[in-house]
Amino acid sequence: KQEVTQIPAALSVPEGENLVLNCSFTDSAIYNLQWFRQDPGKGLTSLLLIQSSQREQTSGRLNASLDKSSGRSTLYIAASQPGDSATYLCAVTSNSGYALNFGKGTSLLVTP
Amino acid sequence: EAGVAQSPRYKIIEKRQSVAFWCNPISGHATLYWYQQILGQGPKLLIQFQNNGVVDDSQLPKDRFSAERLKGVDSTLKIQPAKLEDSAVYLCASSPTLSGNTIYFGEGSWLTVV
């Protein structure tokens, strides 16, 4: 069974810092990996989707990398802003199934 | 383009009562998912539909939960009878196909069982 772990569980940084969120998964036979953002009381918004054949994806200040062989992904946020405060969730789709398996998320607080 | 619509947004019921949640996916999306998210946890898949067929319901507590997508468009998730541990956010999501695409989530239906 695929297990997804996110470290750290919570993170507080001052505005302007660059930061890295980590995600690891136990089964490297994945189809793709997605990073989501969840604001309090809201649903999930997809930030980046990395197919298993890709190494990274970029969108604005966000960069996600994927190392399938080691079962790891990182989400890099450059020049963090208070508006980046949210919970960030990592999810993988395994080759053996179609559903997303989620980690518990990293709660990020960016202080002015 | 309209997003995934869910209703009701909030519901409070007593244990052993029943509740139903409705979801209308993005137009043209063949795949529809129901996830359960307990506070502090990541979402857990309850059931996945491809058009009006069930792809995966292995984690659906079938003694109390049921879901249908009769016409391959909107879907209903029902809980009967509810237990205290069913208090969670029920998230509906859709995607164009089974895999390889971005998944779009609704804002969720918040259930409190007292």
Coordinates of C-alpha atoms in Angstrom, one line a residue:
Chain A
K1 CA 0.0 0.0 0.0
Q2 CA 1.3 3.4 -1.0
E3 CA 2.2 5.6 2.0
V4 CA 2.9 9.3 1.6
T5 CA 4.7 11.3 4.2
Q6 CA 5.2 15.1 4.4
I7 CA 7.8 16.9 6.4
P8 CA 7.6 19.2 8.2
A9 CA 4.1 19.1 9.5
A10 CA 4.2 22.8 10.1
L11 CA 6.5 25.7 9.1
S12 CA 6.6 29.4 10.0
V13 CA 8.9 31.7 8.0
P14 CA 9.3 35.4 7.6
E15 CA 8.2 37.0 4.4
G16 CA 10.8 36.9 1.6
E17 CA 12.4 33.6 2.5
N18 CA 12.8 30.8 0.1
L19 CA 11.5 27.5 1.5
V20 CA 11.3 23.8 0.7
L21 CA 8.5 21.4 1.5
N22 CA 9.3 17.7 1.4
C23 CA 7.2 14.7 0.3
S24 CA 8.2 11.0 0.3
F25 CA 6.4 8.0 -0.9
T26 CA 7.0 4.3 -0.3
D27 CA 6.1 2.8 -3.7
S28 CA 8.2 4.3 -6.6
A29 CA 5.8 2.8 -9.2
I30 CA 3.8 6.0 -9.6
Y31 CA 2.0 7.4 -12.5
N32 CA 2.2 11.0 -11.4
L33 CA 2.6 13.3 -8.4
Q34 CA 0.6 16.4 -7.6
W35 CA 1.1 19.3 -5.2
F36 CA -2.1 21.0 -3.9
R37 CA -2.8 24.0 -1.8
Q38 CA -5.7 24.1 0.7
D39 CA -6.8 27.3 2.3
P40 CA -8.9 27.1 5.6
G41 CA -12.5 26.2 4.9
K42 CA -11.8 25.6 1.2
G43 CA -11.2 22.8 -1.2
L44 CA -7.9 21.8 -2.8
T45 CA -6.3 23.7 -5.6
S46 CA -3.8 21.9 -7.8
L47 CA -0.5 23.7 -8.0
L48 CA 1.7 21.4 -10.1
L49 CA 1.4 18.0 -11.7
I50 CA 4.5 16.0 -12.5
Q51 CA 4.3 13.0 -14.7
S52 CA 6.5 10.0 -13.7
S53 CA 8.7 10.6 -16.8
Q54 CA 9.4 14.2 -15.7
R55 CA 11.9 15.6 -13.2
E56 CA 10.4 18.9 -12.4
Q57 CA 7.6 21.4 -13.1
T58 CA 7.6 25.2 -12.6
S59 CA 4.8 27.7 -12.2
G60 CA 5.7 31.2 -11.2
R61 CA 7.5 31.2 -7.8
L62 CA 6.8 27.4 -7.4
N63 CA 9.1 24.6 -8.5
A64 CA 8.4 21.0 -7.8
S65 CA 10.9 18.2 -8.4
L66 CA 10.5 14.5 -8.6
D67 CA 13.0 11.7 -7.9
K68 CA 11.0 8.6 -8.5
S69 CA 13.7 6.2 -7.7
S70 CA 14.3 7.5 -4.2
G71 CA 10.6 8.2 -3.7
R72 CA 10.9 11.9 -3.0
S73 CA 9.5 15.2 -4.2
T74 CA 10.1 18.7 -3.1
L75 CA 8.1 21.9 -3.5
Y76 CA 10.3 25.0 -3.6
I77 CA 8.6 28.3 -3.0
A78 CA 10.7 31.4 -3.8
A79 CA 10.4 34.7 -2.1
S80 CA 7.5 33.7 0.1
Q81 CA 4.6 36.0 0.7
P82 CA 1.9 36.2 3.5
G83 CA -0.6 35.1 0.8
D84 CA 1.3 31.8 0.5
S85 CA 0.1 30.8 4.0
A86 CA -2.0 27.6 3.6
T87 CA -1.7 23.9 3.9
Y88 CA 0.3 22.2 1.1
L89 CA -0.6 18.6 0.2
C90 CA 1.4 16.1 -1.8
A91 CA -0.5 13.3 -3.6
V92 CA 0.6 10.4 -5.8
T93 CA -1.2 8.3 -8.3
S94 CA 0.2 4.7 -8.4
N95 CA 0.5 2.6 -11.4
S96 CA -1.7 0.0 -9.7
G97 CA -4.6 2.3 -9.3
Y98 CA -6.0 5.6 -10.3
A99 CA -6.8 7.4 -7.1
L100 CA -4.7 10.0 -5.4
N101 CA -2.9 9.0 -2.2
F102 CA -2.4 12.1 0.0
G103 CA 0.1 13.0 2.7
K104 CA -1.2 14.8 5.8
G105 CA 0.1 18.1 4.5
T106 CA 2.5 20.9 5.6
S107 CA 0.9 23.9 7.3
L108 CA 2.8 27.0 6.2
L109 CA 2.6 30.4 7.8
V110 CA 4.4 33.3 6.2
T111 CA 4.7 36.3 8.6
P112 CA 4.9 39.9 7.4
Chain B
E1 CA -15.7 27.6 -16.8
A2 CA -17.7 26.6 -13.7
G3 CA -15.9 24.5 -11.1
V4 CA -17.0 21.5 -9.1
A5 CA -20.2 22.4 -7.2
Q6 CA -21.1 20.8 -3.9
S7 CA -24.1 21.1 -1.6
P8 CA -24.8 21.6 1.2
R9 CA -21.7 23.3 2.4
Y10 CA -22.4 22.6 6.1
K11 CA -24.5 20.1 7.9
I12 CA -24.9 19.2 11.5
I13 CA -26.8 16.0 12.4
E14 CA -27.2 13.7 15.3
K15 CA -25.7 10.3 15.4
R16 CA -27.8 7.6 13.7
Q17 CA -29.4 10.2 11.4
S18 CA -28.9 10.2 7.7
V19 CA -27.4 12.8 5.4
A20 CA -26.9 13.2 1.7
F21 CA -24.3 15.3 -0.2
W22 CA -24.6 16.3 -3.8
C23 CA -21.9 17.0 -6.4
N24 CA -21.9 18.4 -9.9
P25 CA -18.6 18.0 -11.6
I26 CA -17.0 20.1 -14.3
S27 CA -18.9 19.7 -17.5
G28 CA -17.4 17.0 -19.7
H29 CA -15.4 15.3 -16.9
A30 CA -15.8 11.6 -17.0
T31 CA -14.1 10.8 -13.7
L32 CA -15.7 11.8 -10.4
Y33 CA -14.2 11.2 -6.9
W34 CA -15.5 11.4 -3.4
Y35 CA -12.9 12.0 -0.7
Q36 CA -13.2 12.2 3.1
Q37 CA -10.9 14.5 4.9
I38 CA -10.8 14.3 8.7
L39 CA -9.4 17.4 10.5
G40 CA -5.6 17.3 10.4
Q41 CA -5.4 14.5 7.8
G42 CA -5.0 14.3 4.1
P43 CA -8.1 13.4 2.0
K44 CA -8.9 9.7 1.7
L45 CA -10.6 8.3 -1.3
L46 CA -14.1 6.9 -0.7
I47 CA -15.2 6.1 -4.2
Q48 CA -14.3 6.8 -7.8
F49 CA -16.6 6.8 -10.8
Q50 CA -15.7 6.6 -14.5
N51 CA -18.9 7.9 -16.2
N52 CA -21.6 6.0 -14.3
G53 CA -19.4 3.0 -13.4
V54 CA -17.5 2.4 -10.1
V55 CA -13.7 2.2 -10.6
D56 CA -12.7 1.9 -6.9
D57 CA -14.8 1.7 -3.8
S58 CA -12.5 -0.3 -1.7
Q59 CA -12.3 2.2 1.2
L60 CA -16.0 3.0 1.3
P61 CA -17.7 1.7 4.5
K62 CA -20.5 0.0 2.6
D63 CA -22.5 -0.8 5.7
R64 CA -23.3 2.9 6.1
F65 CA -22.1 4.8 3.0
S66 CA -23.5 4.7 -0.5
A67 CA -22.9 6.7 -3.6
E68 CA -24.4 6.8 -7.0
R69 CA -23.8 8.6 -10.3
L70 CA -26.8 7.3 -12.3
K71 CA -26.5 9.4 -15.5
G72 CA -22.7 9.8 -15.5
V73 CA -22.9 13.4 -14.5
D74 CA -23.8 14.5 -11.0
S75 CA -23.4 12.3 -8.0
T76 CA -24.9 11.8 -4.5
L77 CA -23.1 10.4 -1.4
K78 CA -25.3 9.2 1.4
I79 CA -24.4 8.2 5.0
Q80 CA -27.0 6.2 7.0
P81 CA -26.8 5.9 9.9
A82 CA -24.1 8.5 10.8
K83 CA -21.5 7.9 13.5
L84 CA -19.5 10.5 15.4
E85 CA -16.4 9.5 13.6
D86 CA -18.0 10.5 10.3
S87 CA -17.5 14.1 11.2
A88 CA -15.3 15.3 8.3
V89 CA -15.2 17.3 5.1
Y90 CA -16.5 15.4 2.1
L91 CA -14.7 16.6 -1.0
C92 CA -15.9 15.9 -4.5
A93 CA -13.5 16.1 -7.4
S94 CA -13.5 15.5 -11.1
S95 CA -11.0 15.1 -13.9
P96 CA -11.4 14.6 -17.7
T97 CA -10.1 11.0 -17.6
L98 CA -9.0 8.3 -15.1
S99 CA -5.4 9.4 -14.7
G100 CA -2.7 11.7 -16.0
N101 CA -4.8 14.8 -15.6
T102 CA -5.1 17.5 -13.0
I103 CA -7.9 16.8 -10.6
Y104 CA -10.3 19.7 -9.7
F105 CA -11.8 19.8 -6.2
G106 CA -15.0 21.4 -5.0
E107 CA -15.0 23.4 -1.7
G108 CA -16.4 20.5 0.2
S109 CA -19.3 19.6 2.4
W110 CA -18.6 20.0 6.1
L111 CA -20.3 17.4 8.3
T112 CA -20.5 17.5 12.1
V113 CA -22.2 14.5 13.8
V114 CA -23.2 15.2 17.4

